Coordinates of C-alpha atoms in Angstrom, one line a residue:
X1 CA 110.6 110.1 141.8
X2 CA 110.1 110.5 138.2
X3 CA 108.5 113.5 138.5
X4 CA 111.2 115.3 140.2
X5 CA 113.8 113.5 137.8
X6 CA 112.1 115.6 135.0
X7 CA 111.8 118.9 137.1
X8 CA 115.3 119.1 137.9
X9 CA 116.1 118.4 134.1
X10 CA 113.7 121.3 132.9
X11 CA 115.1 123.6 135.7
X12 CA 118.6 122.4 134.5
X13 CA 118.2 123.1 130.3
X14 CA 116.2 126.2 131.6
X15 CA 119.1 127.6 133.4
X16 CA 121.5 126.8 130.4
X17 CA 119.6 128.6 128.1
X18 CA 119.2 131.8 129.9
X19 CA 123.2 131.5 130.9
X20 CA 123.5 131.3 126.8
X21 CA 120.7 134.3 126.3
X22 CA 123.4 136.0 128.6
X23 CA 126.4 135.2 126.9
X24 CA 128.2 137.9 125.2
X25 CA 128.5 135.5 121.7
X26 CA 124.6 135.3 122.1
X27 CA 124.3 138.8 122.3
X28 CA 126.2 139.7 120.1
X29 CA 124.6 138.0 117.0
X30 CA 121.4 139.1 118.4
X31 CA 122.7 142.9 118.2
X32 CA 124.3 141.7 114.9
X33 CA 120.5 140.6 113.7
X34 CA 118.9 143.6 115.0
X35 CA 120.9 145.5 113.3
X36 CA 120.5 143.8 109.6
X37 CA 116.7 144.4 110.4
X38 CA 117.0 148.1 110.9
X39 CA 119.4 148.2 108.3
X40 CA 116.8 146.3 105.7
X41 CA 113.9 148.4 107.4
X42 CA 116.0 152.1 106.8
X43 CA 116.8 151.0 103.2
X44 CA 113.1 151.1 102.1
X45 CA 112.2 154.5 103.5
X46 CA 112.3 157.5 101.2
X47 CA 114.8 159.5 102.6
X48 CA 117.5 156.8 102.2
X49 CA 116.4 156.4 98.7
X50 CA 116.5 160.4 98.7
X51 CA 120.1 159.8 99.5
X52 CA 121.4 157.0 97.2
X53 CA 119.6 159.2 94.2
X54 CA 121.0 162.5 94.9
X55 CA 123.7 162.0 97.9
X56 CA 121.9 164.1 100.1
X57 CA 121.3 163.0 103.7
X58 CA 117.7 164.8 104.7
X59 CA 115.3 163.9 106.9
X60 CA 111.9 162.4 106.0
X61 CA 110.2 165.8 106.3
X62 CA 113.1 167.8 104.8
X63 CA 112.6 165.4 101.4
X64 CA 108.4 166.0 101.5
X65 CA 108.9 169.8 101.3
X66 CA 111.9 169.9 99.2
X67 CA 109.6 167.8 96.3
X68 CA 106.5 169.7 97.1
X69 CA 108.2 173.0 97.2
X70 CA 108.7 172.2 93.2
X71 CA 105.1 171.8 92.7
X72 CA 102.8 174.0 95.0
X73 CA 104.2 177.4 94.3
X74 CA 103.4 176.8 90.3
X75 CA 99.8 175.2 91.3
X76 CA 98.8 177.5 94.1
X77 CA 97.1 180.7 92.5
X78 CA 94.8 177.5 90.2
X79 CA 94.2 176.2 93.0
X80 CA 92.9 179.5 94.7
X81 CA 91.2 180.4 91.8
X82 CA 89.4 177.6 91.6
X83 CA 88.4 177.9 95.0
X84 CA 87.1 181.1 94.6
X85 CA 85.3 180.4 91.9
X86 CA 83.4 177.4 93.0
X87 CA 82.6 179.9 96.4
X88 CA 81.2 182.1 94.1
X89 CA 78.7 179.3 92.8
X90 CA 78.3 178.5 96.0
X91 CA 77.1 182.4 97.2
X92 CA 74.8 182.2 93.4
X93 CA 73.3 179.1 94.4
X94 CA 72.3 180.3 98.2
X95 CA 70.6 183.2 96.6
X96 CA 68.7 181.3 94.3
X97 CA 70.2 182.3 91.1
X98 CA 71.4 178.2 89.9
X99 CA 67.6 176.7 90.7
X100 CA 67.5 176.0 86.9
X101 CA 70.4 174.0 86.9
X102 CA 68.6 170.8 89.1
X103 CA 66.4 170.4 85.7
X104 CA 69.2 169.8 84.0
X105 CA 69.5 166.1 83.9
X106 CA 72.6 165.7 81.7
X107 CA 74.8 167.4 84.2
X108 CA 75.6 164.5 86.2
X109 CA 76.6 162.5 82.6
X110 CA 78.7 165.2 81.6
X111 CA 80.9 166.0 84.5
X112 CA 81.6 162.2 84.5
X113 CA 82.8 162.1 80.4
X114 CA 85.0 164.8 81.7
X115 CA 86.6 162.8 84.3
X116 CA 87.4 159.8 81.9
X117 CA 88.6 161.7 79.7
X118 CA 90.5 163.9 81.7
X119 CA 91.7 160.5 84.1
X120 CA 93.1 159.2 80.8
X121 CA 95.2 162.4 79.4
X122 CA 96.7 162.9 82.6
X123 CA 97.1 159.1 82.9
X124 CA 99.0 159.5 79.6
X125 CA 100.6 163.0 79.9
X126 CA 102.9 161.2 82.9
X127 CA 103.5 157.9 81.3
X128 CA 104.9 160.2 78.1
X129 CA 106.8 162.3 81.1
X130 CA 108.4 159.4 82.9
X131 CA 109.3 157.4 79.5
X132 CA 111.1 160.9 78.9
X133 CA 112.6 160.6 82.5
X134 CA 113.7 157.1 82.3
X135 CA 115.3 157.6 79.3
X136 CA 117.7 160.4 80.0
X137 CA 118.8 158.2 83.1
X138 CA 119.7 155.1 80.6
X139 CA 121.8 157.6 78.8
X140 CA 123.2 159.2 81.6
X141 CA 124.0 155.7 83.2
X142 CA 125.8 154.5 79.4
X143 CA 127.9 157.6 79.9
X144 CA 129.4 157.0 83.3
X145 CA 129.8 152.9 82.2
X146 CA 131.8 154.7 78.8
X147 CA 133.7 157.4 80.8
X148 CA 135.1 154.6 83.1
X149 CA 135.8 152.0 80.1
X150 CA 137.9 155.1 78.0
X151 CA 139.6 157.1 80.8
X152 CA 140.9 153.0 82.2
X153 CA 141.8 152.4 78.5
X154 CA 143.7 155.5 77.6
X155 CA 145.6 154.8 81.3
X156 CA 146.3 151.1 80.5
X157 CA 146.4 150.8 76.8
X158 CA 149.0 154.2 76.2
X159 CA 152.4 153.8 76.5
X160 CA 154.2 156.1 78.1
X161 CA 158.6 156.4 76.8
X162 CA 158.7 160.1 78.2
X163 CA 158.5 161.2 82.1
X164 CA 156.0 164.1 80.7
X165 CA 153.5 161.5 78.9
X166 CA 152.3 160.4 82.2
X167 CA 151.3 163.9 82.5
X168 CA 149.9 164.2 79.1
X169 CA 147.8 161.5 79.8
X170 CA 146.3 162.0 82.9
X171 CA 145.1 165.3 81.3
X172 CA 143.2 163.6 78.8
X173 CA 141.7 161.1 81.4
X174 CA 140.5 164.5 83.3
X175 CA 139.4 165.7 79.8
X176 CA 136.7 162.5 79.6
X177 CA 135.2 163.2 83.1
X178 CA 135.2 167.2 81.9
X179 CA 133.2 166.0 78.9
X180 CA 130.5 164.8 81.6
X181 CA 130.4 168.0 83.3
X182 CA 130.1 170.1 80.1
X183 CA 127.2 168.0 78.7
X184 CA 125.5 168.1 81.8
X185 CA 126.0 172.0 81.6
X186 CA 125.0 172.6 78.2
X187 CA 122.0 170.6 78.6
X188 CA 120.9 172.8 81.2
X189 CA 121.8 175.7 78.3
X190 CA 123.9 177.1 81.3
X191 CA 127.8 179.0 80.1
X192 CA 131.0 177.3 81.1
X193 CA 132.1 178.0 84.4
X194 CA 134.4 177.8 86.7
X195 CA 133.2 173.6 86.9
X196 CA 135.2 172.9 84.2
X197 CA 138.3 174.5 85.7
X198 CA 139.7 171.2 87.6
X199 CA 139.6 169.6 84.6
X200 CA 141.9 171.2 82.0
X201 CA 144.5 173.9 81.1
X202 CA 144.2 177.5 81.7
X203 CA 144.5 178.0 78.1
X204 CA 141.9 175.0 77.1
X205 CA 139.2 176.8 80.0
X206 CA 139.9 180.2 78.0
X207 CA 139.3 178.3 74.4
X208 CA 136.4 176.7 75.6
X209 CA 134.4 179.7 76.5
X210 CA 134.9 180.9 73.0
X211 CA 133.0 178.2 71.1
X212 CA 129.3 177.2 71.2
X213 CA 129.0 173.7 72.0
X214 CA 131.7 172.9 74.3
X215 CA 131.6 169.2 74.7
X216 CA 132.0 168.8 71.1
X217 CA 135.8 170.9 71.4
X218 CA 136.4 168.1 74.4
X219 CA 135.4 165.6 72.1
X220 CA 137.7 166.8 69.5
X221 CA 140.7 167.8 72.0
X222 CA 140.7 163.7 72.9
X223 CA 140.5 162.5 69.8
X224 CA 143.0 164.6 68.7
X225 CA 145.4 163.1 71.2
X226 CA 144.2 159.6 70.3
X227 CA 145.3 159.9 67.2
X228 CA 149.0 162.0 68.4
X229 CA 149.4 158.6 70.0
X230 CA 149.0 156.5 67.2
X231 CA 151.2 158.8 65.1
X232 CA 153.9 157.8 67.6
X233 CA 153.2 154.4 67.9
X234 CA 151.8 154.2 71.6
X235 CA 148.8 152.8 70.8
X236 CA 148.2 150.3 67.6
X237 CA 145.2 150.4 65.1
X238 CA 143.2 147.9 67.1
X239 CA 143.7 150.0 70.2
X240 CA 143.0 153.5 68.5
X241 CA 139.9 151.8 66.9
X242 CA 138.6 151.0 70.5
X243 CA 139.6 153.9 71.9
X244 CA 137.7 155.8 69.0
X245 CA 134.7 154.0 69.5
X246 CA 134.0 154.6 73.1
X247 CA 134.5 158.5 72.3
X248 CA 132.2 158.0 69.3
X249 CA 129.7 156.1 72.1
X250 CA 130.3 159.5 74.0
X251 CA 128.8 161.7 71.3
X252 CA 125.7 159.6 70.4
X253 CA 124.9 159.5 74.3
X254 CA 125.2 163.4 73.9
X255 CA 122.7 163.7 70.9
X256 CA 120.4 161.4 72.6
X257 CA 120.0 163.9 75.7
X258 CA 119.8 166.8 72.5
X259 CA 117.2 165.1 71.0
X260 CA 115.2 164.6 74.5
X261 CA 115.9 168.5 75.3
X262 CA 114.9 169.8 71.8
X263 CA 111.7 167.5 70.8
X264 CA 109.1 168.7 74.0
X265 CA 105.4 167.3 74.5
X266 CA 103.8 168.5 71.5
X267 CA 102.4 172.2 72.0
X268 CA 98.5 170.9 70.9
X269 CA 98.3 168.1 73.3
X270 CA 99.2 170.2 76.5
X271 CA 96.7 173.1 75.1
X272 CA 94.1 170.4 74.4
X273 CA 94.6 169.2 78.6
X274 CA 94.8 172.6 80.3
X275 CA 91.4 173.5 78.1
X276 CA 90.2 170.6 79.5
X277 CA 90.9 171.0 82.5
X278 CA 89.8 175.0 82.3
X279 CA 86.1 173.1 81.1
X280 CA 86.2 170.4 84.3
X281 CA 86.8 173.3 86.8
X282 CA 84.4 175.4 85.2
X283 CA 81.6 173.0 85.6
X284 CA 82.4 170.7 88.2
X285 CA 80.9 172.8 91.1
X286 CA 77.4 173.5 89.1
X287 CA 77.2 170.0 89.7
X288 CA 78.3 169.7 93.0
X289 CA 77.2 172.7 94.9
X290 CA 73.3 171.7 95.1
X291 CA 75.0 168.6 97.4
X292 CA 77.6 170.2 99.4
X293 CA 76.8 173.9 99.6
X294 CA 79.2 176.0 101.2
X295 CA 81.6 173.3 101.3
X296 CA 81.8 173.2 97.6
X297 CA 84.8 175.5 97.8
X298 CA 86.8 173.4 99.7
X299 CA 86.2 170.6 97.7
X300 CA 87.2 172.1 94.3
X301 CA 90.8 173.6 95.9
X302 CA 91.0 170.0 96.7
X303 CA 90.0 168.1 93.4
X304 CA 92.3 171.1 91.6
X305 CA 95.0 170.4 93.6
X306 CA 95.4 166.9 92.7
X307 CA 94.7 167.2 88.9
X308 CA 97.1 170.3 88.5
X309 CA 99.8 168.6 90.8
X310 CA 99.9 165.3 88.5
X311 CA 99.9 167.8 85.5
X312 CA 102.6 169.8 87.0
X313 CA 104.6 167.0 88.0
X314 CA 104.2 165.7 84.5
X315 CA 105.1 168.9 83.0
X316 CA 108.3 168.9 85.8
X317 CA 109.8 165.3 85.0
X318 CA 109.3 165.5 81.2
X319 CA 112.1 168.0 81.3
X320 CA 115.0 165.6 83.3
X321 CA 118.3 167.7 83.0
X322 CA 117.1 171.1 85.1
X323 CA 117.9 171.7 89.1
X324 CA 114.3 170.2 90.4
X325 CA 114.7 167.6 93.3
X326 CA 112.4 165.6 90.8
X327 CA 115.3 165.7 88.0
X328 CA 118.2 163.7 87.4
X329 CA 121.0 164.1 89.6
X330 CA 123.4 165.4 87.5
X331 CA 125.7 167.1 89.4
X332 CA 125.8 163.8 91.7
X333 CA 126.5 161.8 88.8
X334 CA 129.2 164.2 87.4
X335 CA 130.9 164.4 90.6
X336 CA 130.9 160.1 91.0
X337 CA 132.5 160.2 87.5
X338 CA 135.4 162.6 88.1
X339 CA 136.1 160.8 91.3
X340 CA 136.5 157.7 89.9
X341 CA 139.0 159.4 87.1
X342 CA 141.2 161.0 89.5
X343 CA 140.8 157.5 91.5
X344 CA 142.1 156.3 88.2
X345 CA 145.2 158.5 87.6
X346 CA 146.3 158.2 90.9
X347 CA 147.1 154.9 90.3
X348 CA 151.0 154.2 89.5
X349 CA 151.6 153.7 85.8
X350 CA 154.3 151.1 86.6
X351 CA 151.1 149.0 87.5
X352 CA 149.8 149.6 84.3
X353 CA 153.2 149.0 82.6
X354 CA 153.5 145.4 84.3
X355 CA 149.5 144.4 83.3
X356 CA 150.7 145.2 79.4
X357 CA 153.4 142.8 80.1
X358 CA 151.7 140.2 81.5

């Protein structure tokens, strides 16, 4: 009697529960946690990182050949040099001519200096690169945090007495985000073009392809309104002050690309690395090809192609502000900042009047 007492209760609480598994509440927060899984699981693959980095949606093959297209073109005919070569020592070695070299017991010790050494420059050469790297996108970050802070307080802190001020100041505000876009243009040593357009006057566009270092004229047009402002008592010193500091903040982020742009890797340390690595190439397959014979080929085009890809990609990243996938996203970044200027502007100034007030 007992027995079937506790049957019927395990058939009852095993009904309930798949009645709840069935429930459309129970479903729902399953769906709900399957989805926060994928959602977690999507986030870490490359491709979504691709996205959040430059804004592009690829897929996961579309991102491998996009990065290596950057990198095998410039390391290919190496790499088939190398190749060639090492078949060569492998066609001199079948005929006889390298018997000498298995006397020569200081092979085996040499090829392996070269390999610490080289390990360790190349080791080096892309720490040096990505320091380089990293520090362009601090200063690329400051400038969108100081293009936000002085376009909001050149809205908020300016009065406006005159219907047309409005107008005179949104202009400015666009003039801040159009600094962005003409740094990130003249660090690429590209002309102004038609980018800057949006941003400003016909006869400012005209001006500005007339001078040599175009977001210093921004830079001067701003602070030339700042101080207008002050003149007419919209703004008061403490404001001004502010107002010329973040635009001062502008400028040093600027020289700090400069001095990224202008001061390469020195000259003598990537001559001392590609010698190097001319010497490594050069006698790596004497020491190999008594082992692997016709394979020795194969295995050089391999070995080359991963030393000359870490240099190349070193040599790629060291220089952050070009068009490589591998570079900063500038024109991503430049586009986030003018939207959240126009975002800005569009705002109604009556808003900004009543926040003074408060």
């Amino acid at each position: 009697m007992v027995v079937r007492i506790n049957k019927d209760l395990h058939s009852d609480k095993k009904q309930n529960l798949k009645q709840k598994n069935k429930s459309p509440r129970f479903l729902k927060s399953r769906s709900q946690k399957h989805s926060r899984i994928r959602n977690i699981v999507n986030s870490r693959s490359f491709q979504e990182k691709f996205r959040i980095y430059t804004g592009e949606k690829l897929h996961w093959h579309q991102v491998i050949l996009r990065l290596k297209g950057t990198v095998i073109p410039a390391i290919l005919p190496w790499m088939l040099l190398c190749g060639g070569y090492a078949f060569l020592v492998s066609v001199a070695e079948y005929f006889g001519y390298l018997s000498s070299l298995r006397d020569i017991k200081s092979l085996p010790n040499v090829i392996l200096s070269l390999n610490i050494v080289l390990s360790l420059l190349l080791a080096f050469r892309t720490n040096t690169a990505h320091e380089r790297f990293w520090e362009g996108r601090k200063l690329w970050g400051a400038m969108v945090n100081v293009v936000r802070n002085l376009a909001r307080s050149i809205w908020i802190f300016i009065e406006e007495r005159e219907p047309h001020e409005k107008e005179d100041k949104a202009a400015t505000a666009r003039l801040v985000a159009a600094f962005a876009v003409a740094m990130k243009l003249h660090l690429r040593r590209e002309p102004v073009n038609s980018e800057l357009a949006p941003f400003m006057s016909q006869e400012q566009y005209h001006a500005l392809q007339q001078v040599n270092h175009s977001p210093l004229q921004i830079a001067f047009w701003i602070g030339d309104y700042l101080q207008q402002q002050y003149e007419n008592e919209r703004v008061n010193v403490y404001q001004l002050s502010d107002l010329q500091k973040m635009l001062n903040d502008m400028v040093d982020i600027l020289g700090g690309c400069e001095r990224i742009l202008k001061t390469p890797v020195p000259l003598v340390y990537t001559i001392t690395l590609k010698s190097l690595l001319v010497i490594y190439f050069l006698v790596m397959p004497l020491g190999l090809v008594h082992d692997l014979g016709w394979w020795t080929g194969l295995d050089m085009s391999f070995i080359s192609l991963l030393l000359l890809g870490i240099d190349e990609i070193g040599s790629e990243i060291e220089e952050p502000f070009g068009h490589d996938p591998s570079d900063l996203p500038l024109d991503f970044i430049c586009k986030t900042i003018a939207n959240n200027v126009e975002e800005l502007i569009s705002k109604p100034s009556q808003v900004c009047k009543e926040r003074l007030s408060a």
